[in-house]
Amino acid sequence: MKPDISFRQDTVPGSLPARLLELAYTLLRGISQVMLQDNRLAGALFLAGIFYNSWLFGCGVLLGTAASTATAGVLGADRTQVRAGLFGFNGALVAIALLYFLEPGALTWLYVLLAAACSTVLMAALMNLLAHWKLPVLTAPFVFITLLFVLAGARFGRLQITGQLPTAGLPKATVVEGVVGFSTIAEGLFNGIAQVFLQGNVITGVLFATGLLVASRSAFAAALAGSLTGVLVAWGMGAAEPAIRAGAFGFNPVLTAIALYGVFFSASARAAAYALLGTVGTAVVYAGVSAALEPLGMPTLTLPFVLVTWCFVAAGPLFPRLRMAQGR
């Protein structure tokens, strides 16, 4: 993952237009970092895909990215990391998730601002703690902040939960439901990429894939392979057809595949095999975590991706035939 260093100030350095342009680029990089890319053009395509599916989520992702990035700036975080979007992507996801699970209203938007700001503090805390084990933070702040803030909504009478949360109850065995055909696989492939941002739209998924292609061909290939692997594992294991078509089993494997092939490990045949193993495991872990959180009525989010990637990155130094990517 090469940093996007294409920013040029075409106006007078320090002028208002230059600062606004730099801010815009920082926000776009923050959005692109959701898929582990540091590329403003990819971020713009991701943003376009979100707005294509929902203006509400498009506005939310901008607000969340801005709030978390601004918090980092005000608190004096490293400027290079701020400009690279490392303090923006968790806020982006937190905003979308809260607007997805809570009814939008004035108080909800303030709640989103608070949660996005808190994601920056948790990001910094985890960066400090995990540095000892040389592990990346990934989307862990998004997962923890979202789960806690959604759970807290049950105790705040002015925040209304939407019908998008899983129905709380003891896990039930899933029966094979529906017939998986070519359309299921095709839609599930791109919905799996779209669901990284909690979007359920094939065109949005195509725009996200295009953004990845702009940023990195290896990330593009990994995302498609990861989503397809999630679809095939779910199909082979007898998951319900609607869940496969919606991309439910694809978005965590998408992120795992990108992370393990080219981001944390140099792209190679061995890295591809390692990423494939991690991707298949992520689809299984997704099913397990979903069942574990079902009694709470809580969503899985990207927790499977975080757990599997932490495990595989931590194991990497003991496998000398795998080469850690430069700077990792």
mmCIF file of C-alpha atoms in Angstrom:
data_model
loop_
_atom_site.group_PDB
_atom_site.id
_atom_site.type_symbol
_atom_site.label_atom_id
_atom_site.label_comp_id
_atom_site.label_asym_id
_atom_site.label_seq_id
_atom_site.Cartn_x
_atom_site.Cartn_y
_atom_site.Cartn_z
ATOM 1 C CA MET A 1 0.000 0.000 0.000
ATOM 2 C CA LYS A 2 1.781 3.077 -1.225
ATOM 3 C CA PRO A 3 0.751 6.413 0.278
ATOM 4 C CA ASP A 4 -0.955 8.910 -1.970
ATOM 5 C CA ILE A 5 1.609 11.688 -2.322
ATOM 6 C CA SER A 6 -0.011 13.319 -5.322
ATOM 7 C CA PHE A 7 -1.251 16.335 -3.383
ATOM 8 C CA ARG A 8 0.043 19.566 -4.863
ATOM 9 C CA GLN A 9 -0.823 23.053 -3.809
ATOM 10 C CA ASP A 10 -1.717 24.838 -7.020
ATOM 11 C CA THR A 11 -2.508 27.967 -5.078
ATOM 12 C CA VAL A 12 -0.524 30.062 -2.665
ATOM 13 C CA PRO A 13 0.710 27.821 0.208
ATOM 14 C CA GLY A 14 -1.269 28.503 3.349
ATOM 15 C CA SER A 15 -4.092 30.250 1.507
ATOM 16 C CA LEU A 16 -7.703 29.371 2.290
ATOM 17 C CA PRO A 17 -8.307 27.524 -1.010
ATOM 18 C CA ALA A 18 -5.160 25.453 -0.452
ATOM 19 C CA ARG A 19 -6.216 24.566 3.090
ATOM 20 C CA LEU A 20 -9.709 23.587 1.954
ATOM 21 C CA LEU A 21 -8.232 21.435 -0.800
ATOM 22 C CA GLU A 22 -5.895 19.765 1.672
ATOM 23 C CA LEU A 23 -8.836 19.129 4.009
ATOM 24 C CA ALA A 24 -10.842 17.583 1.168
ATOM 25 C CA TYR A 25 -7.946 15.304 0.266
ATOM 26 C CA THR A 26 -7.525 14.291 3.910
ATOM 27 C CA LEU A 27 -11.195 13.368 4.191
ATOM 28 C CA LEU A 28 -11.075 11.354 0.959
ATOM 29 C CA ARG A 29 -7.998 9.494 2.168
ATOM 30 C CA GLY A 30 -9.803 8.759 5.425
ATOM 31 C CA ILE A 31 -12.681 7.213 3.485
ATOM 32 C CA SER A 32 -10.267 5.196 1.324
ATOM 33 C CA GLN A 33 -8.523 3.858 4.438
ATOM 34 C CA VAL A 34 -11.663 1.860 5.244
ATOM 35 C CA MET A 35 -10.343 -0.565 2.604
ATOM 36 C CA LEU A 36 -6.726 -0.056 3.685
ATOM 37 C CA GLN A 37 -5.899 2.316 0.821
ATOM 38 C CA ASP A 38 -4.254 5.736 1.004
ATOM 39 C CA ASN A 39 -5.620 7.212 -2.197
ATOM 40 C CA ARG A 40 -7.856 10.239 -2.568
ATOM 41 C CA LEU A 41 -9.259 9.105 -5.957
ATOM 42 C CA ALA A 42 -10.287 5.786 -4.452
ATOM 43 C CA GLY A 43 -11.884 7.698 -1.590
ATOM 44 C CA ALA A 44 -13.824 9.828 -4.069
ATOM 45 C CA LEU A 45 -15.171 6.713 -5.813
ATOM 46 C CA PHE A 46 -16.073 5.147 -2.469
ATOM 47 C CA LEU A 47 -17.911 8.341 -1.530
ATOM 48 C CA ALA A 48 -19.697 8.408 -4.886
ATOM 49 C CA GLY A 49 -20.802 4.822 -4.351
ATOM 50 C CA ILE A 50 -22.219 5.645 -0.926
ATOM 51 C CA PHE A 51 -24.094 8.699 -2.213
ATOM 52 C CA TYR A 52 -25.432 6.611 -5.115
ATOM 53 C CA ASN A 53 -27.029 4.253 -2.627
ATOM 54 C CA SER A 54 -28.066 6.769 0.044
ATOM 55 C CA TRP A 55 -27.741 10.513 0.541
ATOM 56 C CA LEU A 56 -28.223 9.954 4.269
ATOM 57 C CA PHE A 57 -25.201 7.668 4.496
ATOM 58 C CA GLY A 58 -23.209 9.887 2.155
ATOM 59 C CA CYS A 59 -23.703 12.874 4.449
ATOM 60 C CA GLY A 60 -23.053 10.651 7.441
ATOM 61 C CA VAL A 61 -19.724 9.357 6.160
ATOM 62 C CA LEU A 62 -18.536 12.906 5.498
ATOM 63 C CA LEU A 63 -19.585 14.041 8.971
ATOM 64 C CA GLY A 64 -18.038 11.035 10.707
ATOM 65 C CA THR A 65 -14.753 11.328 8.821
ATOM 66 C CA ALA A 66 -14.576 15.071 9.464
ATOM 67 C CA ALA A 67 -15.399 14.750 13.172
ATOM 68 C CA SER A 68 -12.855 12.013 13.860
ATOM 69 C CA THR A 69 -10.173 13.738 11.785
ATOM 70 C CA ALA A 70 -10.806 17.102 13.448
ATOM 71 C CA THR A 71 -10.588 15.501 16.883
ATOM 72 C CA ALA A 72 -7.178 14.094 16.025
ATOM 73 C CA GLY A 73 -6.025 17.477 14.729
ATOM 74 C CA VAL A 74 -7.241 19.404 17.764
ATOM 75 C CA LEU A 75 -5.548 16.921 20.108
ATOM 76 C CA GLY A 76 -2.273 17.265 18.237
ATOM 77 C CA ALA A 77 -1.988 13.837 16.599
ATOM 78 C CA ASP A 78 0.864 13.283 14.150
ATOM 79 C CA ARG A 79 0.106 15.418 11.108
ATOM 80 C CA THR A 80 1.334 12.812 8.632
ATOM 81 C CA GLN A 81 -0.986 10.205 10.080
ATOM 82 C CA VAL A 82 -3.886 12.645 10.120
ATOM 83 C CA ARG A 83 -3.345 13.607 6.474
ATOM 84 C CA ALA A 84 -3.088 9.931 5.512
ATOM 85 C CA GLY A 85 -6.618 9.442 6.854
ATOM 86 C CA LEU A 86 -5.630 7.082 9.644
ATOM 87 C CA PHE A 87 -7.857 8.907 12.127
ATOM 88 C CA GLY A 88 -10.771 9.258 9.719
ATOM 89 C CA PHE A 89 -11.851 5.815 8.569
ATOM 90 C CA ASN A 90 -13.213 4.511 11.860
ATOM 91 C CA GLY A 91 -15.274 7.673 12.289
ATOM 92 C CA ALA A 92 -16.630 7.193 8.773
ATOM 93 C CA LEU A 93 -17.845 3.687 9.554
ATOM 94 C CA VAL A 94 -19.187 4.641 12.975
ATOM 95 C CA ALA A 95 -21.343 7.367 11.419
ATOM 96 C CA ILE A 96 -22.826 5.062 8.792
ATOM 97 C CA ALA A 97 -23.515 2.325 11.331
ATOM 98 C CA LEU A 98 -25.274 4.595 13.832
ATOM 99 C CA LEU A 99 -27.404 6.137 11.082
ATOM 100 C CA TYR A 100 -28.207 2.609 9.923
ATOM 101 C CA PHE A 101 -29.218 1.295 13.333
ATOM 102 C CA LEU A 102 -30.761 4.475 14.823
ATOM 103 C CA GLU A 103 -33.580 6.590 13.475
ATOM 104 C CA PRO A 104 -32.104 9.845 12.100
ATOM 105 C CA GLY A 105 -32.909 13.020 14.009
ATOM 106 C CA ALA A 106 -31.149 16.051 15.462
ATOM 107 C CA LEU A 107 -30.090 14.146 18.587
ATOM 108 C CA THR A 108 -28.892 11.193 16.500
ATOM 109 C CA TRP A 109 -26.586 13.465 14.481
ATOM 110 C CA LEU A 110 -25.095 14.835 17.701
ATOM 111 C CA TYR A 111 -24.699 11.263 18.901
ATOM 112 C CA VAL A 112 -22.850 10.461 15.677
ATOM 113 C CA LEU A 113 -20.486 13.398 16.248
ATOM 114 C CA LEU A 114 -19.735 12.222 19.779
ATOM 115 C CA ALA A 115 -19.167 8.629 18.692
ATOM 116 C CA ALA A 116 -16.886 9.632 15.806
ATOM 117 C CA ALA A 117 -14.790 11.783 18.140
ATOM 118 C CA CYS A 118 -14.553 8.917 20.630
ATOM 119 C CA SER A 119 -13.394 6.583 17.845
ATOM 120 C CA THR A 120 -10.314 8.790 17.439
ATOM 121 C CA VAL A 121 -9.412 8.497 21.119
ATOM 122 C CA LEU A 122 -9.880 4.729 21.023
ATOM 123 C CA MET A 123 -7.850 4.575 17.803
ATOM 124 C CA ALA A 124 -4.945 6.359 19.495
ATOM 125 C CA ALA A 125 -5.218 4.160 22.587
ATOM 126 C CA LEU A 126 -5.139 0.961 20.538
ATOM 127 C CA MET A 127 -2.278 2.230 18.380
ATOM 128 C CA ASN A 128 -0.296 2.734 21.572
ATOM 129 C CA LEU A 129 -1.255 -0.606 23.125
ATOM 130 C CA LEU A 130 -0.931 -2.786 20.019
ATOM 131 C CA ALA A 131 2.407 -1.292 18.990
ATOM 132 C CA HIS A 132 4.072 -3.631 21.488
ATOM 133 C CA TRP A 133 2.872 -6.631 19.480
ATOM 134 C CA LYS A 134 3.300 -4.861 16.125
ATOM 135 C CA LEU A 135 -0.370 -5.316 15.330
ATOM 136 C CA PRO A 136 -2.506 -2.911 13.302
ATOM 137 C CA VAL A 137 -5.590 -1.337 14.835
ATOM 138 C CA LEU A 138 -7.739 -1.880 11.723
ATOM 139 C CA THR A 139 -11.470 -1.233 12.293
ATOM 140 C CA ALA A 140 -11.477 -2.301 15.954
ATOM 141 C CA PRO A 141 -12.479 1.212 17.170
ATOM 142 C CA PHE A 142 -15.433 1.166 14.774
ATOM 143 C CA VAL A 143 -16.590 -2.193 16.106
ATOM 144 C CA PHE A 144 -16.273 -1.366 19.802
ATOM 145 C CA ILE A 145 -17.650 2.174 19.602
ATOM 146 C CA THR A 146 -20.607 1.142 17.448
ATOM 147 C CA LEU A 147 -21.581 -1.800 19.632
ATOM 148 C CA LEU A 148 -21.361 0.272 22.814
ATOM 149 C CA PHE A 149 -23.212 3.270 21.402
ATOM 150 C CA VAL A 150 -25.970 1.111 19.920
ATOM 151 C CA LEU A 151 -26.340 -0.781 23.199
ATOM 152 C CA ALA A 152 -26.456 2.537 25.066
ATOM 153 C CA GLY A 153 -29.381 3.545 22.866
ATOM 154 C CA ALA A 154 -31.508 1.023 24.751
ATOM 155 C CA ARG A 155 -31.158 3.228 27.836
ATOM 156 C CA PHE A 156 -31.713 6.572 26.095
ATOM 157 C CA GLY A 157 -35.410 7.072 25.447
ATOM 158 C CA ARG A 158 -34.909 9.788 22.831
ATOM 159 C CA LEU A 159 -32.870 7.517 20.554
ATOM 160 C CA GLN A 160 -35.026 5.172 18.525
ATOM 161 C CA ILE A 161 -33.641 1.874 17.245
ATOM 162 C CA THR A 162 -34.426 0.958 13.628
ATOM 163 C CA GLY A 163 -35.498 -2.485 12.521
ATOM 164 C CA GLN A 164 -32.049 -3.252 11.107
ATOM 165 C CA LEU A 165 -30.604 -4.866 14.231
ATOM 166 C CA PRO A 166 -30.681 -8.673 14.446
ATOM 167 C CA THR A 167 -33.581 -10.108 16.397
ATOM 168 C CA ALA A 168 -32.339 -10.956 19.882
ATOM 169 C CA GLY A 169 -32.715 -14.576 20.884
ATOM 170 C CA LEU A 170 -30.838 -17.813 21.311
ATOM 171 C CA PRO A 171 -29.024 -18.908 18.139
ATOM 172 C CA LYS A 172 -31.144 -21.124 15.883
ATOM 173 C CA ALA A 173 -29.884 -23.604 13.329
ATOM 174 C CA THR A 174 -30.180 -22.199 9.804
ATOM 175 C CA VAL A 175 -31.919 -24.334 7.225
ATOM 176 C CA VAL A 176 -30.830 -24.326 3.585
ATOM 177 C CA GLU A 177 -33.067 -21.661 2.073
ATOM 178 C CA GLY A 178 -33.451 -20.738 -1.577
ATOM 179 C CA VAL A 179 -31.597 -21.834 -4.677
ATOM 180 C CA VAL A 180 -28.203 -20.253 -5.339
ATOM 181 C CA GLY A 181 -27.797 -19.426 -9.024
ATOM 182 C CA PHE A 182 -25.538 -17.254 -11.137
ATOM 183 C CA SER A 183 -27.451 -14.075 -10.222
ATOM 184 C CA THR A 184 -27.002 -14.853 -6.513
ATOM 185 C CA ILE A 185 -23.246 -15.252 -6.940
ATOM 186 C CA ALA A 186 -22.918 -12.147 -9.143
ATOM 187 C CA GLU A 187 -24.940 -9.927 -6.821
ATOM 188 C CA GLY A 188 -23.314 -11.421 -3.727
ATOM 189 C CA LEU A 189 -19.876 -10.725 -5.217
ATOM 190 C CA PHE A 190 -20.412 -6.971 -5.528
ATOM 191 C CA ASN A 191 -22.744 -6.639 -2.555
ATOM 192 C CA GLY A 192 -19.975 -8.183 -0.462
ATOM 193 C CA ILE A 193 -17.688 -5.302 -1.447
ATOM 194 C CA ALA A 194 -20.457 -2.736 -0.927
ATOM 195 C CA GLN A 195 -21.252 -4.089 2.536
ATOM 196 C CA VAL A 196 -17.810 -3.011 3.768
ATOM 197 C CA PHE A 197 -19.534 0.385 4.162
ATOM 198 C CA LEU A 198 -22.870 -1.246 5.146
ATOM 199 C CA GLN A 199 -24.278 -0.574 1.687
ATOM 200 C CA GLY A 200 -26.478 -3.109 -0.065
ATOM 201 C CA ASN A 201 -26.252 -2.066 -3.701
ATOM 202 C CA VAL A 202 -24.561 -3.804 -6.627
ATOM 203 C CA ILE A 203 -23.718 -0.535 -8.438
ATOM 204 C CA THR A 204 -22.187 0.773 -5.233
ATOM 205 C CA GLY A 205 -20.095 -2.370 -5.056
ATOM 206 C CA VAL A 206 -18.921 -1.841 -8.646
ATOM 207 C CA LEU A 207 -17.902 1.745 -7.796
ATOM 208 C CA PHE A 208 -16.012 0.503 -4.740
ATOM 209 C CA ALA A 209 -14.244 -2.119 -6.847
ATOM 210 C CA THR A 210 -13.317 0.566 -9.375
ATOM 211 C CA GLY A 211 -11.887 2.681 -6.576
ATOM 212 C CA LEU A 212 -9.746 -0.247 -5.461
ATOM 213 C CA LEU A 213 -8.535 -0.765 -9.026
ATOM 214 C CA VAL A 214 -7.493 2.891 -9.168
ATOM 215 C CA ALA A 215 -5.571 2.549 -5.907
ATOM 216 C CA SER A 216 -4.049 -0.906 -6.309
ATOM 217 C CA ARG A 217 -4.515 -3.762 -8.741
ATOM 218 C CA SER A 218 -3.573 -6.267 -6.042
ATOM 219 C CA ALA A 219 -6.185 -4.803 -3.684
ATOM 220 C CA PHE A 220 -8.773 -4.956 -6.478
ATOM 221 C CA ALA A 221 -7.991 -8.616 -7.179
ATOM 222 C CA ALA A 222 -7.928 -9.451 -3.473
ATOM 223 C CA ALA A 223 -11.303 -7.801 -2.881
ATOM 224 C CA LEU A 224 -12.972 -9.728 -5.703
ATOM 225 C CA ALA A 225 -11.353 -12.988 -4.588
ATOM 226 C CA GLY A 226 -12.285 -12.328 -0.963
ATOM 227 C CA SER A 227 -15.916 -11.597 -1.717
ATOM 228 C CA LEU A 228 -16.200 -14.597 -4.048
ATOM 229 C CA THR A 229 -14.613 -16.836 -1.423
ATOM 230 C CA GLY A 230 -17.133 -15.651 1.163
ATOM 231 C CA VAL A 231 -19.982 -16.396 -1.258
ATOM 232 C CA LEU A 232 -18.672 -19.869 -2.090
ATOM 233 C CA VAL A 233 -17.983 -20.822 1.526
ATOM 234 C CA ALA A 234 -21.455 -19.681 2.565
ATOM 235 C CA TRP A 235 -23.013 -21.564 -0.350
ATOM 236 C CA GLY A 236 -21.027 -24.708 0.354
ATOM 237 C CA MET A 237 -21.928 -24.611 4.035
ATOM 238 C CA GLY A 238 -25.631 -24.155 3.311
ATOM 239 C CA ALA A 239 -26.171 -20.521 4.306
ATOM 240 C CA ALA A 240 -29.488 -18.959 3.348
ATOM 241 C CA GLU A 241 -29.622 -17.652 -0.235
ATOM 242 C CA PRO A 242 -30.868 -14.154 0.736
ATOM 243 C CA ALA A 243 -27.853 -13.697 3.051
ATOM 244 C CA ILE A 244 -25.472 -14.832 0.313
ATOM 245 C CA ARG A 245 -27.069 -12.510 -2.250
ATOM 246 C CA ALA A 246 -26.933 -9.566 0.193
ATOM 247 C CA GLY A 247 -23.166 -9.975 0.641
ATOM 248 C CA ALA A 248 -23.425 -10.770 4.341
ATOM 249 C CA PHE A 249 -20.674 -13.389 4.119
ATOM 250 C CA GLY A 250 -18.504 -11.353 1.781
ATOM 251 C CA PHE A 251 -17.513 -8.048 3.345
ATOM 252 C CA ASN A 252 -15.315 -9.381 6.137
ATOM 253 C CA PRO A 253 -13.426 -11.712 3.754
ATOM 254 C CA VAL A 254 -12.960 -8.743 1.384
ATOM 255 C CA LEU A 255 -11.074 -6.820 4.056
ATOM 256 C CA THR A 256 -9.094 -9.850 5.211
ATOM 257 C CA ALA A 257 -7.985 -10.623 1.651
ATOM 258 C CA ILE A 258 -6.846 -7.037 1.042
ATOM 259 C CA ALA A 259 -5.017 -6.919 4.377
ATOM 260 C CA LEU A 260 -3.129 -10.196 3.979
ATOM 261 C CA TYR A 261 -2.309 -9.890 0.294
ATOM 262 C CA GLY A 262 -0.242 -6.806 -0.400
ATOM 263 C CA VAL A 263 -0.862 -4.641 2.663
ATOM 264 C CA PHE A 264 0.736 -6.525 5.567
ATOM 265 C CA PHE A 265 2.463 -9.184 3.471
ATOM 266 C CA SER A 266 4.244 -8.627 0.168
ATOM 267 C CA ALA A 267 2.234 -10.007 -2.739
ATOM 268 C CA SER A 268 3.449 -13.476 -3.716
ATOM 269 C CA ALA A 269 2.081 -16.949 -4.358
ATOM 270 C CA ARG A 270 2.608 -17.877 -0.699
ATOM 271 C CA ALA A 271 0.936 -14.675 0.468
ATOM 272 C CA ALA A 272 -2.002 -15.465 -1.828
ATOM 273 C CA ALA A 273 -2.360 -18.925 -0.279
ATOM 274 C CA TYR A 274 -2.040 -17.450 3.210
ATOM 275 C CA ALA A 275 -4.672 -14.826 2.389
ATOM 276 C CA LEU A 276 -6.975 -17.496 0.973
ATOM 277 C CA LEU A 277 -6.708 -19.486 4.198
ATOM 278 C CA GLY A 278 -7.452 -16.360 6.216
ATOM 279 C CA THR A 279 -10.344 -15.434 3.950
ATOM 280 C CA VAL A 280 -12.012 -18.840 4.249
ATOM 281 C CA GLY A 281 -11.489 -18.692 8.003
ATOM 282 C CA THR A 282 -13.043 -15.224 8.135
ATOM 283 C CA ALA A 283 -16.253 -16.479 6.529
ATOM 284 C CA VAL A 284 -16.493 -19.197 9.184
ATOM 285 C CA VAL A 285 -15.625 -16.787 11.996
ATOM 286 C CA TYR A 286 -18.338 -14.441 10.692
ATOM 287 C CA ALA A 287 -20.923 -17.194 11.162
ATOM 288 C CA GLY A 288 -19.617 -17.956 14.656
ATOM 289 C CA VAL A 289 -19.517 -14.330 15.813
ATOM 290 C CA SER A 290 -22.994 -13.739 14.370
ATOM 291 C CA ALA A 291 -24.347 -16.631 16.417
ATOM 292 C CA ALA A 292 -22.513 -15.400 19.528
ATOM 293 C CA LEU A 293 -23.945 -11.877 19.260
ATOM 294 C CA GLU A 294 -27.458 -12.973 18.324
ATOM 295 C CA PRO A 295 -28.667 -13.247 21.951
ATOM 296 C CA LEU A 296 -27.747 -9.576 22.394
ATOM 297 C CA GLY A 297 -29.409 -8.532 19.164
ATOM 298 C CA MET A 298 -26.131 -6.951 18.090
ATOM 299 C CA PRO A 299 -24.552 -6.875 14.608
ATOM 300 C CA THR A 300 -21.278 -8.590 13.743
ATOM 301 C CA LEU A 301 -19.836 -5.616 11.842
ATOM 302 C CA THR A 302 -16.166 -6.144 10.903
ATOM 303 C CA LEU A 303 -15.176 -7.997 14.081
ATOM 304 C CA PRO A 304 -14.365 -11.248 12.196
ATOM 305 C CA PHE A 305 -11.972 -9.353 9.908
ATOM 306 C CA VAL A 306 -10.236 -7.766 12.907
ATOM 307 C CA LEU A 307 -9.848 -11.042 14.823
ATOM 308 C CA VAL A 308 -8.603 -13.098 11.876
ATOM 309 C CA THR A 309 -6.220 -10.412 10.619
ATOM 310 C CA TRP A 310 -4.730 -9.893 14.074
ATOM 311 C CA CYS A 311 -4.145 -13.646 14.310
ATOM 312 C CA PHE A 312 -2.565 -13.990 10.862
ATOM 313 C CA VAL A 313 -0.400 -10.870 11.180
ATOM 314 C CA ALA A 314 0.810 -11.938 14.630
ATOM 315 C CA ALA A 315 1.716 -15.372 13.248
ATOM 316 C CA GLY A 316 3.558 -13.931 10.252
ATOM 317 C CA PRO A 317 7.028 -13.461 11.825
ATOM 318 C CA LEU A 318 7.185 -17.183 12.586
ATOM 319 C CA PHE A 319 6.657 -18.074 8.921
ATOM 320 C CA PRO A 320 9.921 -16.993 7.232
ATOM 321 C CA ARG A 321 8.634 -17.833 3.762
ATOM 322 C CA LEU A 322 6.143 -15.008 4.088
ATOM 323 C CA ARG A 323 7.620 -11.553 3.619
ATOM 324 C CA MET A 324 6.153 -8.710 5.641
ATOM 325 C CA ALA A 325 5.401 -5.706 3.467
ATOM 326 C CA GLN A 326 7.789 -2.765 3.683
ATOM 327 C CA GLY A 327 7.008 -0.452 6.560
ATOM 328 C CA ARG A 328 5.033 -3.141 8.386
#
